Coordinates of C-alpha atoms in Angstrom, one line a residue:
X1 CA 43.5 -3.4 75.5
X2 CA 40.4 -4.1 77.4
X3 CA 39.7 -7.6 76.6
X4 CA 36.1 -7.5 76.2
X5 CA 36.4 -4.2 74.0
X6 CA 38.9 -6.9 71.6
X7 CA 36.0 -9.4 71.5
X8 CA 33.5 -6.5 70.2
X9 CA 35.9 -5.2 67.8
X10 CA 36.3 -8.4 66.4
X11 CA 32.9 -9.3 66.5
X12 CA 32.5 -6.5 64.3
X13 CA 34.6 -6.9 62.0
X14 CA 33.7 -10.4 61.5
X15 CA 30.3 -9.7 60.8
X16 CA 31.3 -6.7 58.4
X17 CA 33.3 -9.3 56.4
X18 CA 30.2 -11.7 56.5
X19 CA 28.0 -8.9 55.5
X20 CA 30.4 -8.5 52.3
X21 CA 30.6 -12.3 51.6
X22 CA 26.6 -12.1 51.5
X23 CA 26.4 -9.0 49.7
X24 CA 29.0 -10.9 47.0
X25 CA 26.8 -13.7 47.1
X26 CA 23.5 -12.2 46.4
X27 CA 25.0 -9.7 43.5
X28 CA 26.1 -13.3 41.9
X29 CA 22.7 -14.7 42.2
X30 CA 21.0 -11.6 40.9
X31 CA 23.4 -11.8 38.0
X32 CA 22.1 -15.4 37.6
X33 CA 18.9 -15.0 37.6
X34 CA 18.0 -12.1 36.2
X35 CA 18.7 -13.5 32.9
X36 CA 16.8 -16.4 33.3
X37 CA 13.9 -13.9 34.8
X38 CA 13.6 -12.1 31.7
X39 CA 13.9 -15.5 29.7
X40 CA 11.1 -16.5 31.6
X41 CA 9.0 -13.8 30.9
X42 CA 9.4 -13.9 27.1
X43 CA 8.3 -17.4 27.5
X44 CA 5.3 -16.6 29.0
X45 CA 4.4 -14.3 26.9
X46 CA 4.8 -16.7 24.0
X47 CA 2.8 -19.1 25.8
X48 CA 0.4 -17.0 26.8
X49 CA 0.0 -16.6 22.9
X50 CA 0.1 -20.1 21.8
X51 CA -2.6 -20.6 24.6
X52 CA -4.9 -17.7 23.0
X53 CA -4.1 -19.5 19.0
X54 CA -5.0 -22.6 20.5
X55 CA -8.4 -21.7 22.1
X56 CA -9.3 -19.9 18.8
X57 CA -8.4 -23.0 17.2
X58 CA -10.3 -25.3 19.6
X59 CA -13.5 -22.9 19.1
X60 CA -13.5 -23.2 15.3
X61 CA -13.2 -27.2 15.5
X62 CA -15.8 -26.8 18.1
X63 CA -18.1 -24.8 15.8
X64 CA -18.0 -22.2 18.9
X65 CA -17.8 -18.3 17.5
X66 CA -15.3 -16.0 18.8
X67 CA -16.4 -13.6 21.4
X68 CA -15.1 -10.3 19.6
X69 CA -18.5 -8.2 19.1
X70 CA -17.4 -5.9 21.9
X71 CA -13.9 -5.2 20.7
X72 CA -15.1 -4.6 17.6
X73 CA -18.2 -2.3 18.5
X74 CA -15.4 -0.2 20.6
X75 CA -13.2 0.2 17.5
X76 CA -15.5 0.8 14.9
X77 CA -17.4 3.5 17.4
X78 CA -13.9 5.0 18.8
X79 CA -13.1 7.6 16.3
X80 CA -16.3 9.1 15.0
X81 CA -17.2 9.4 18.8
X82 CA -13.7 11.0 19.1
X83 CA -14.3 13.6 16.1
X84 CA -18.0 14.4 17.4
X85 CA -16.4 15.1 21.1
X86 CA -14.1 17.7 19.1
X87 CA -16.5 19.1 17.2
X88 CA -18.6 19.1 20.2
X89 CA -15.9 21.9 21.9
X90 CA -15.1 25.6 21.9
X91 CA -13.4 26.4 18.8
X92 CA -10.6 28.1 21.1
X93 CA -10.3 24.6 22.6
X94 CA -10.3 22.9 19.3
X95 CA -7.5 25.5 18.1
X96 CA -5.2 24.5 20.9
X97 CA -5.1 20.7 21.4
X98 CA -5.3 20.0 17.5
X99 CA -2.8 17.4 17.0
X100 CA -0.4 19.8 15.0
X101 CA 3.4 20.3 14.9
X102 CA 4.0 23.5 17.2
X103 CA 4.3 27.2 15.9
X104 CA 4.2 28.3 19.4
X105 CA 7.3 28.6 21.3
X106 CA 5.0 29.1 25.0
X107 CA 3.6 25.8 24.2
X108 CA 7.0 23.8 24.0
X109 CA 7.5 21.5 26.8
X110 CA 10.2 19.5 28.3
X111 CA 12.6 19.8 25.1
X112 CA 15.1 21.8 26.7
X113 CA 17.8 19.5 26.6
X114 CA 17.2 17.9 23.3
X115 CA 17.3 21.7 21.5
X116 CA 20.9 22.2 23.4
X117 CA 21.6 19.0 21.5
X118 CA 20.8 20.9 18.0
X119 CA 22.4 23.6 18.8
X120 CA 26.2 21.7 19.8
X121 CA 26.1 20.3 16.4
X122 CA 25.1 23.1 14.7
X123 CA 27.7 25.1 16.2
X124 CA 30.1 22.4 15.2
X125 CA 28.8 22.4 11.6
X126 CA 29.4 26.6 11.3
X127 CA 32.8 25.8 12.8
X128 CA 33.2 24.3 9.3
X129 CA 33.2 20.5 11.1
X130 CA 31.1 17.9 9.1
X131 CA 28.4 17.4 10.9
X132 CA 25.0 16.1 10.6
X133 CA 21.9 14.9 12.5
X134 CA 18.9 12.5 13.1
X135 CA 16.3 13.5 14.8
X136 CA 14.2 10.0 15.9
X137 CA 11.0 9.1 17.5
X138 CA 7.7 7.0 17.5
X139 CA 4.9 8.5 15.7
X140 CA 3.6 11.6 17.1
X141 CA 6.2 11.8 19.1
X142 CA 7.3 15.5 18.5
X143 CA 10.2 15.3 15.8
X144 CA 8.6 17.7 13.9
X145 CA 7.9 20.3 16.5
X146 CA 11.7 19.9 17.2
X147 CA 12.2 21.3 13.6
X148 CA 9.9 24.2 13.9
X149 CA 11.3 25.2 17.5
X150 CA 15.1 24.9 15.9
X151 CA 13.9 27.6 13.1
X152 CA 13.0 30.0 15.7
X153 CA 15.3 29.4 18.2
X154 CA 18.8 28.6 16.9
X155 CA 18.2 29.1 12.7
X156 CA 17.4 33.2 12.0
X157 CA 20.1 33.8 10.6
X158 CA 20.7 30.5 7.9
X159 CA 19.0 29.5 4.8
X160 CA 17.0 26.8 5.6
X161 CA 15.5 24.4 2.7
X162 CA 12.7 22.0 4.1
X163 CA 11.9 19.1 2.4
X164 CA 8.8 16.9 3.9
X165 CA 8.3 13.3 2.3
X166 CA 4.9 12.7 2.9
X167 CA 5.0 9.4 0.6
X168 CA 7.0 7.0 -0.4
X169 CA 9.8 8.0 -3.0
X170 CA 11.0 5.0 -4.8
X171 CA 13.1 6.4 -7.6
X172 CA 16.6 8.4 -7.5
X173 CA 14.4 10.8 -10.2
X174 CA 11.8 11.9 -7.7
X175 CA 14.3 12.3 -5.2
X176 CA 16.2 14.3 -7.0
X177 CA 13.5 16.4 -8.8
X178 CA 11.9 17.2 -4.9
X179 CA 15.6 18.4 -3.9
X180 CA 16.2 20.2 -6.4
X181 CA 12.6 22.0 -5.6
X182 CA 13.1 22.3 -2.1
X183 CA 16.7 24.0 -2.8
X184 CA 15.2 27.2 -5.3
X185 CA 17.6 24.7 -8.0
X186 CA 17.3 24.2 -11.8
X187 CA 17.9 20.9 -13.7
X188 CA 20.3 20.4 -16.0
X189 CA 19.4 19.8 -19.9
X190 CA 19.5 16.0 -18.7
X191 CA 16.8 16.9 -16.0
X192 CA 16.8 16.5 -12.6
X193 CA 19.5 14.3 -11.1
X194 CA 21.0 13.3 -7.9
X195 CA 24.3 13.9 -9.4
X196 CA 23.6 17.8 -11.0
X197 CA 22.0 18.3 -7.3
X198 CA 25.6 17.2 -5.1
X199 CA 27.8 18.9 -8.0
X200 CA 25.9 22.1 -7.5
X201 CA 25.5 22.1 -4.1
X202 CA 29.8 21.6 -3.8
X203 CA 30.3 24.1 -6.5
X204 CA 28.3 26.6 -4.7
X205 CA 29.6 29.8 -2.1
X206 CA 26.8 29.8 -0.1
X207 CA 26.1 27.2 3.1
X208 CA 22.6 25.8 3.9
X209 CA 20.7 24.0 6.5
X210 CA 18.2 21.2 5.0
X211 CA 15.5 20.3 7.5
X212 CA 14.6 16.6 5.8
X213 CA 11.6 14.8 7.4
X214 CA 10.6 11.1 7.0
X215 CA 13.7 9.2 6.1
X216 CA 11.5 6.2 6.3
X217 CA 9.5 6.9 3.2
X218 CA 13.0 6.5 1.3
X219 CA 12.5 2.9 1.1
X220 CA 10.1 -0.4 0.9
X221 CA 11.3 -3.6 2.3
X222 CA 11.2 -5.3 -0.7
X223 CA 14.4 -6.4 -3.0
X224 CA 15.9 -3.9 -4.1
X225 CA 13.4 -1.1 -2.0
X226 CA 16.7 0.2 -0.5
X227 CA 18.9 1.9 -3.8
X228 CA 17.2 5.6 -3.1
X229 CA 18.1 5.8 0.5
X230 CA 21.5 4.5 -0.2
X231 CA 22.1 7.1 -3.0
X232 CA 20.4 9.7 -0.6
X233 CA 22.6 8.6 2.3
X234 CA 25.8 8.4 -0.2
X235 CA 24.9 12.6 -1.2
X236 CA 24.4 13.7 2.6
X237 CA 27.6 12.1 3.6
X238 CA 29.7 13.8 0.7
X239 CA 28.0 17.4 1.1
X240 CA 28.0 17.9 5.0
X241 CA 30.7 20.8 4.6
X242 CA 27.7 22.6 2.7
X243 CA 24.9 21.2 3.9
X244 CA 23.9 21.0 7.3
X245 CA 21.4 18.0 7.4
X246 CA 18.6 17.3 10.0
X247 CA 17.1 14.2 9.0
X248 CA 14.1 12.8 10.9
X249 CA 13.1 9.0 10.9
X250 CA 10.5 6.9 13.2
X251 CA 12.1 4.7 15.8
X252 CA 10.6 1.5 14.4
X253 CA 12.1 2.3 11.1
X254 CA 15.0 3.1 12.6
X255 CA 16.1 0.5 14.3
X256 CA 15.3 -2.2 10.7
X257 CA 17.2 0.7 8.9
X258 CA 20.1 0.4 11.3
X259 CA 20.0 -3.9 11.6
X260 CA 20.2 -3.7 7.9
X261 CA 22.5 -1.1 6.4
X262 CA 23.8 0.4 9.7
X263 CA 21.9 3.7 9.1
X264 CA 23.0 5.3 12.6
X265 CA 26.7 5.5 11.2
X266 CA 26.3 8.1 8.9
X267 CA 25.4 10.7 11.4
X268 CA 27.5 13.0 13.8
X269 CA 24.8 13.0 16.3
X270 CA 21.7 10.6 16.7
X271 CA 18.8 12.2 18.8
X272 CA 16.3 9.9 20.0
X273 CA 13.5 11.8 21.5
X274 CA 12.2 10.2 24.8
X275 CA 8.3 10.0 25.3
X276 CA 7.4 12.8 27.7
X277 CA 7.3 11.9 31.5
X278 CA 3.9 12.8 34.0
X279 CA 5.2 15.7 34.8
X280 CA 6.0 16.9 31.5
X281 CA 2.8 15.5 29.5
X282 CA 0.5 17.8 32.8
X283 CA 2.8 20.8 31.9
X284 CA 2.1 20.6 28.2
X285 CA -1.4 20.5 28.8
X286 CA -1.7 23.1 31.3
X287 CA -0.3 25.3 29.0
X288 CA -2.6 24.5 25.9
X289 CA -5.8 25.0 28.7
X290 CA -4.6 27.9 30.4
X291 CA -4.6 30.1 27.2
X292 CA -8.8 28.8 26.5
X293 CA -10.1 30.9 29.4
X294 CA -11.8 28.0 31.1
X295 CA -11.4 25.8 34.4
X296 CA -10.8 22.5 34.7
X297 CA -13.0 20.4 36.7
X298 CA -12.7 16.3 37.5
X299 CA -15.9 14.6 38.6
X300 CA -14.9 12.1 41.1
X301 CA -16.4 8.6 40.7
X302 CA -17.1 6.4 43.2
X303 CA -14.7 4.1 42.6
X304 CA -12.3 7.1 43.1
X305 CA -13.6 7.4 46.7
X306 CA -12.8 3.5 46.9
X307 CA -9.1 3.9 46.7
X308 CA -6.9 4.4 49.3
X309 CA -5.7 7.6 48.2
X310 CA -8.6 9.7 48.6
X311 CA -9.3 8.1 51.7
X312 CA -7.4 10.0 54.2
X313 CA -8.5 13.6 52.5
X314 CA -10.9 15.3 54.6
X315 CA -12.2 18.4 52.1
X316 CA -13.7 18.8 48.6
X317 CA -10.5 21.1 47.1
X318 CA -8.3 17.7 48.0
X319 CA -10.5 15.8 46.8
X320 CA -10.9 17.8 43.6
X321 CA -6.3 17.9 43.4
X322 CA -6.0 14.3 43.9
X323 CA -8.4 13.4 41.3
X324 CA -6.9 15.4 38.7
X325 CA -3.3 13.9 39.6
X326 CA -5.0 10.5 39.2
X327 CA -6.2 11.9 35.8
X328 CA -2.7 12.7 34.5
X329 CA -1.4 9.3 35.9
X330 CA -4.1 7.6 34.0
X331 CA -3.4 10.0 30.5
X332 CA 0.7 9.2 31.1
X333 CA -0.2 5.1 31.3
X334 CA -2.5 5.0 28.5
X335 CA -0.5 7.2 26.3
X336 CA 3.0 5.7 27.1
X337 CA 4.3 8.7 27.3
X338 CA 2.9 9.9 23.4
X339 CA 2.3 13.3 22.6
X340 CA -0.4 13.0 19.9
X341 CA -2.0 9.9 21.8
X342 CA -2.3 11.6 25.1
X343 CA -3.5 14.5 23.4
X344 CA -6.8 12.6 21.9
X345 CA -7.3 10.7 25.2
X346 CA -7.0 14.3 27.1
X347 CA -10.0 15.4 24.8
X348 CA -11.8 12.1 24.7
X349 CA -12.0 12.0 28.2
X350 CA -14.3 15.8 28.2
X351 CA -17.6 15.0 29.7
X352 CA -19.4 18.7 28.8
X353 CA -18.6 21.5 28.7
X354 CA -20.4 24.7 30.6
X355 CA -19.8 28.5 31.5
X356 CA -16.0 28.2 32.1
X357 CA -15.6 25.1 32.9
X358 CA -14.7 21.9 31.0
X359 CA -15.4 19.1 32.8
X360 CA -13.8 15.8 32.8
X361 CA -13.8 12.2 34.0
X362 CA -11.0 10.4 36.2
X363 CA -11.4 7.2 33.6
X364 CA -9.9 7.2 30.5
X365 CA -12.0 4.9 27.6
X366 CA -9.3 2.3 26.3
X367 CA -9.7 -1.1 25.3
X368 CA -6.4 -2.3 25.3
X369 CA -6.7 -5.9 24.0
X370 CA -9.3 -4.9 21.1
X371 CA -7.4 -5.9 18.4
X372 CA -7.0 -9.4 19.7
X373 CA -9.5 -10.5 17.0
X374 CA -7.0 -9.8 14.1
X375 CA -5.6 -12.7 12.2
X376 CA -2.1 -13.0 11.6
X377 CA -2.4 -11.6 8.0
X378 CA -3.9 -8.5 9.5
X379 CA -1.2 -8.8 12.3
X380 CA 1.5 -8.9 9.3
X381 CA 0.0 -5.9 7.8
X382 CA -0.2 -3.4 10.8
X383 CA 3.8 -4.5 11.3
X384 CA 4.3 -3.6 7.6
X385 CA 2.4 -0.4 8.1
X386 CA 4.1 0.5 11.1
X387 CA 7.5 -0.4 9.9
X388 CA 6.7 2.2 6.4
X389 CA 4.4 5.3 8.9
X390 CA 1.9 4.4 6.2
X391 CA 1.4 1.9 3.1
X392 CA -0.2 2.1 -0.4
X393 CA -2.2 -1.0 -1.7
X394 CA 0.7 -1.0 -4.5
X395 CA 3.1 -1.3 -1.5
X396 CA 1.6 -3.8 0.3
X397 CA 1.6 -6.2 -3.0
X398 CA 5.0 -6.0 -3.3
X399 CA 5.7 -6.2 -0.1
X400 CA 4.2 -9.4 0.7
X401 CA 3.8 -10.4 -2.7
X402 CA 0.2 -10.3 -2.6
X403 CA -2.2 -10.2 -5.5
X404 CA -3.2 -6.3 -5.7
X405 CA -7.1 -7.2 -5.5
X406 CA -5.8 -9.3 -1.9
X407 CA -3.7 -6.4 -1.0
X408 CA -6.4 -4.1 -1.2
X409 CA -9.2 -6.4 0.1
X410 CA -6.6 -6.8 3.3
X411 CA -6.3 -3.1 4.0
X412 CA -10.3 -1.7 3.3
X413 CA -11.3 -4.2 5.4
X414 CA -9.2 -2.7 8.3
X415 CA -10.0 0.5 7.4
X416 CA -14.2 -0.1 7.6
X417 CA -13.5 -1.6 10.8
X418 CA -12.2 1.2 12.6
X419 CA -8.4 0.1 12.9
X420 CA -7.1 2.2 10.1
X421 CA -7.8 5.4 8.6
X422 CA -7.2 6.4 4.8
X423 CA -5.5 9.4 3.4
X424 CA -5.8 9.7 -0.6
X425 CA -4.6 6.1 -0.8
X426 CA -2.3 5.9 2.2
X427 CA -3.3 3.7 4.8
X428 CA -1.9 4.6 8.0
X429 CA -2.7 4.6 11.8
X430 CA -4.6 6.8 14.2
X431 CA -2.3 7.6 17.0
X432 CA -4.7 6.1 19.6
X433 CA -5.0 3.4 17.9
X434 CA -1.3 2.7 16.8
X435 CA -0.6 2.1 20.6
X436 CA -2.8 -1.3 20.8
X437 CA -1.7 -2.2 17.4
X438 CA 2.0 -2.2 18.8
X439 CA 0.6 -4.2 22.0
X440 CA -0.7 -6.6 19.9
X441 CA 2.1 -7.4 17.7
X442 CA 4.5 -7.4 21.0
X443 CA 2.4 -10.0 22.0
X444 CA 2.2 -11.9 19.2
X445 CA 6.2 -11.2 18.6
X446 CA 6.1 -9.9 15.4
X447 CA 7.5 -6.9 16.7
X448 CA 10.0 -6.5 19.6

């Protein structure tokens, strides 16, 4: 063996072992750090919020008022300017990017894989298998439009029983009396009751599909707010082999339902649908447009011209492409992801329209620190209203065990400011808005 050949071979496979030892030595560092990285981060956050109270407080020793009158002329103007831009469009345009659950099959987007879902565990459930589902996801973020594209894609041939909670149900009496509606039943000579509903349903030859949305108006988180959906979740579990249930929840409620009485258990299958990717979000617009009849054009700012990006193009028509990928980039940041959210921004974001084209801007109006100004009692009652997809003022008292004149004052005051909206008595979010009340309460780690 050619001595010089030796030395490189050994060379070689000395540094190869030293590359390993390194390699070793910078996974165990990583593993190290990394958890002290994210401990760090949390604490800055928290400090970054204590530094914010304590300015605020500093201000108000200091007689100094809080510089908030631009946040709040921002809310207060954001949704009438929003509903005057859609009354301001083609009524075709209007009828395609309502923010609706979909009828339309063409207009269902990046689902694919979450409807093969449904259909495993429906298959399993005709097989005669128990089986059952929960369908989860943030406000807006498509759980009923899963529903409506499972009835015409996998449930022709089933009886199919919906039952929407659109409020709070407190008492095993309602529940059972909107059951036994929502199943064609009659009530016993007792009336309606959870237990005639289960001994009917077992006692009877046919098999049925129940497509229940809003588990999280089944409870309050108050003592004692959790009996109904315990008795609820009791009946679903002892009637799966009749009963195929498709129950729908938001995440945030979710997750408390599952930290408290392990909700996630008592389902077969748990589907938590993802907030749409770039990609996906362009395609489920491009869709919606390309039914109006119209072209989309992007005026290009000059700040647009600033970035690198459009630099190195050389005609208009590039020019024109990359500013509409910028727009999309933009829509996908400022709506996480949120169907409903990026929907309003999409229309928001319409300078004019003319002949057949709808023209846009590359910038997207969000204020994403607005509600900065809240107090903490505010703070606690966006959680609460987040946590229920919606409060009453008789919910809020008991909740927080506030006075009902307080508990109202507290929630009217939020609505004339722009942060809530009101729906015959239920106070509840606008979609656009819901994402800076969650940024807010991150930041103030009330919510995680």
């Amino acid at each position: 063996l050619d001595p010089k050949v030796f030395a490189r071979s050994v060379q070689s496979y000395e540094e190869h072992v030293r590359g390993k030892r390194l390699s070793a030595r910078a996974g165990r560092i990583r593993r190290r750090l990394l958890p002290l990285l994210r401990k760090g981060i949390a604490t800055a956050g928290r400090l970054l919020f204590w530094g914010r109270s304590e300015v605020r407080r500093l201000r108000q020793l200091a007689g100094i008022p809080e510089t908030h009158d631009k946040a709040k002329e921002w809310i207060a103007g954001f949704l009438p300017e929003l509903e005057k831009q859609y009354q301001s469009l083609p009524y075709v345009y209007q009828q395609l990017f309502r923010n609706k659950p979909l009828d339309e099959e063409r207009f269902f987007t990046g689902r694919a894989a979450d409807i093969h879902s449904c259909a495993e565990q429906l298959s399993m459930w005709r097989q005669g298998r128990f089986a059952s589902m929960a369908v989860i996801s943030e406000e807006g973020g498509g759980r009923t439009s899963i529903l409506r594209m499972m009835q015409h894609q996998l449930l022709q041939n089933d009886t199919v029983r919906v039952l929407d909670l659109d409020l709070t149900v407190l008492t095993e009496k309602d529940l059972a009396r909107r059951l036994h509606n929502a199943f064609e039943m009659d009530g016993s000579e007792d009336g309606h009751t959870l237990e005639t509903f289960e001994r009917a349903i077992l006692q009877s030859e046919h098999r049925r599909v129940c497509l229940f949305e809003n588990l999280q108006n089944l409870f309050l988180r108050t003592m004692g707010g959790f009996s109904t959906l315990e008795r609820f979740i009791l009946l679903l579990s002892r009637t799966q082999e009749k009963v195929f249930w498709v129950v729908t929840c938001t995440t945030r409620s979710w997750d408390y339902l599952n930290s408290v009485i392990g909700v996630e258990g008592y389902f077969r299958k748990v589907l938590h649908l993802q907030t749409l990717d770039s990609e996906s979000l362009k395609q489920l617009i491009q869709k919606r447009h390309a039914v109006s009849g119209f072209q989309k054009h992007f005026e290009i700012t000059a700040d647009d011209l600033a970035l690198r990006r459009f630099k190195r193009l050389r005609t208009e028509a590039e020019r024109r492409q990359e500013a509409e990928a910028l727009f999309f980039e933009r829509l996908h940041e400022v709506s996480a992801g949120n169907i409903a959210a990026a929907l309003h921004f999409y229309l928001r974001s319409i300078q004019k329209v003319e002949s057949q084209y709808v023209h846009f801007s590359t910038r997207i109006d969000l204020y994403p620190d607005a509600f900065e100004f809240l107090s903490m009692d505010d703070r606690f009652t966006l959680a609460a209203i987040i946590l229920h997809s919606g409060i009453t003022v008789e919910e809020l008292s008991a909740i927080h065990r506030l006075d009902p004149t307080e508990a109202r004052r507290r929630l009217v005051r939020l609505r004339n400011q722009g942060v809530l909206l009101e729906r015959d008595g239920d106070f509840g979010f606008h979609p656009c808005m819901l994402r800076m009340a969650v940024r807010v309460l991150q930041n103030s780690n009330i919510l995680h």
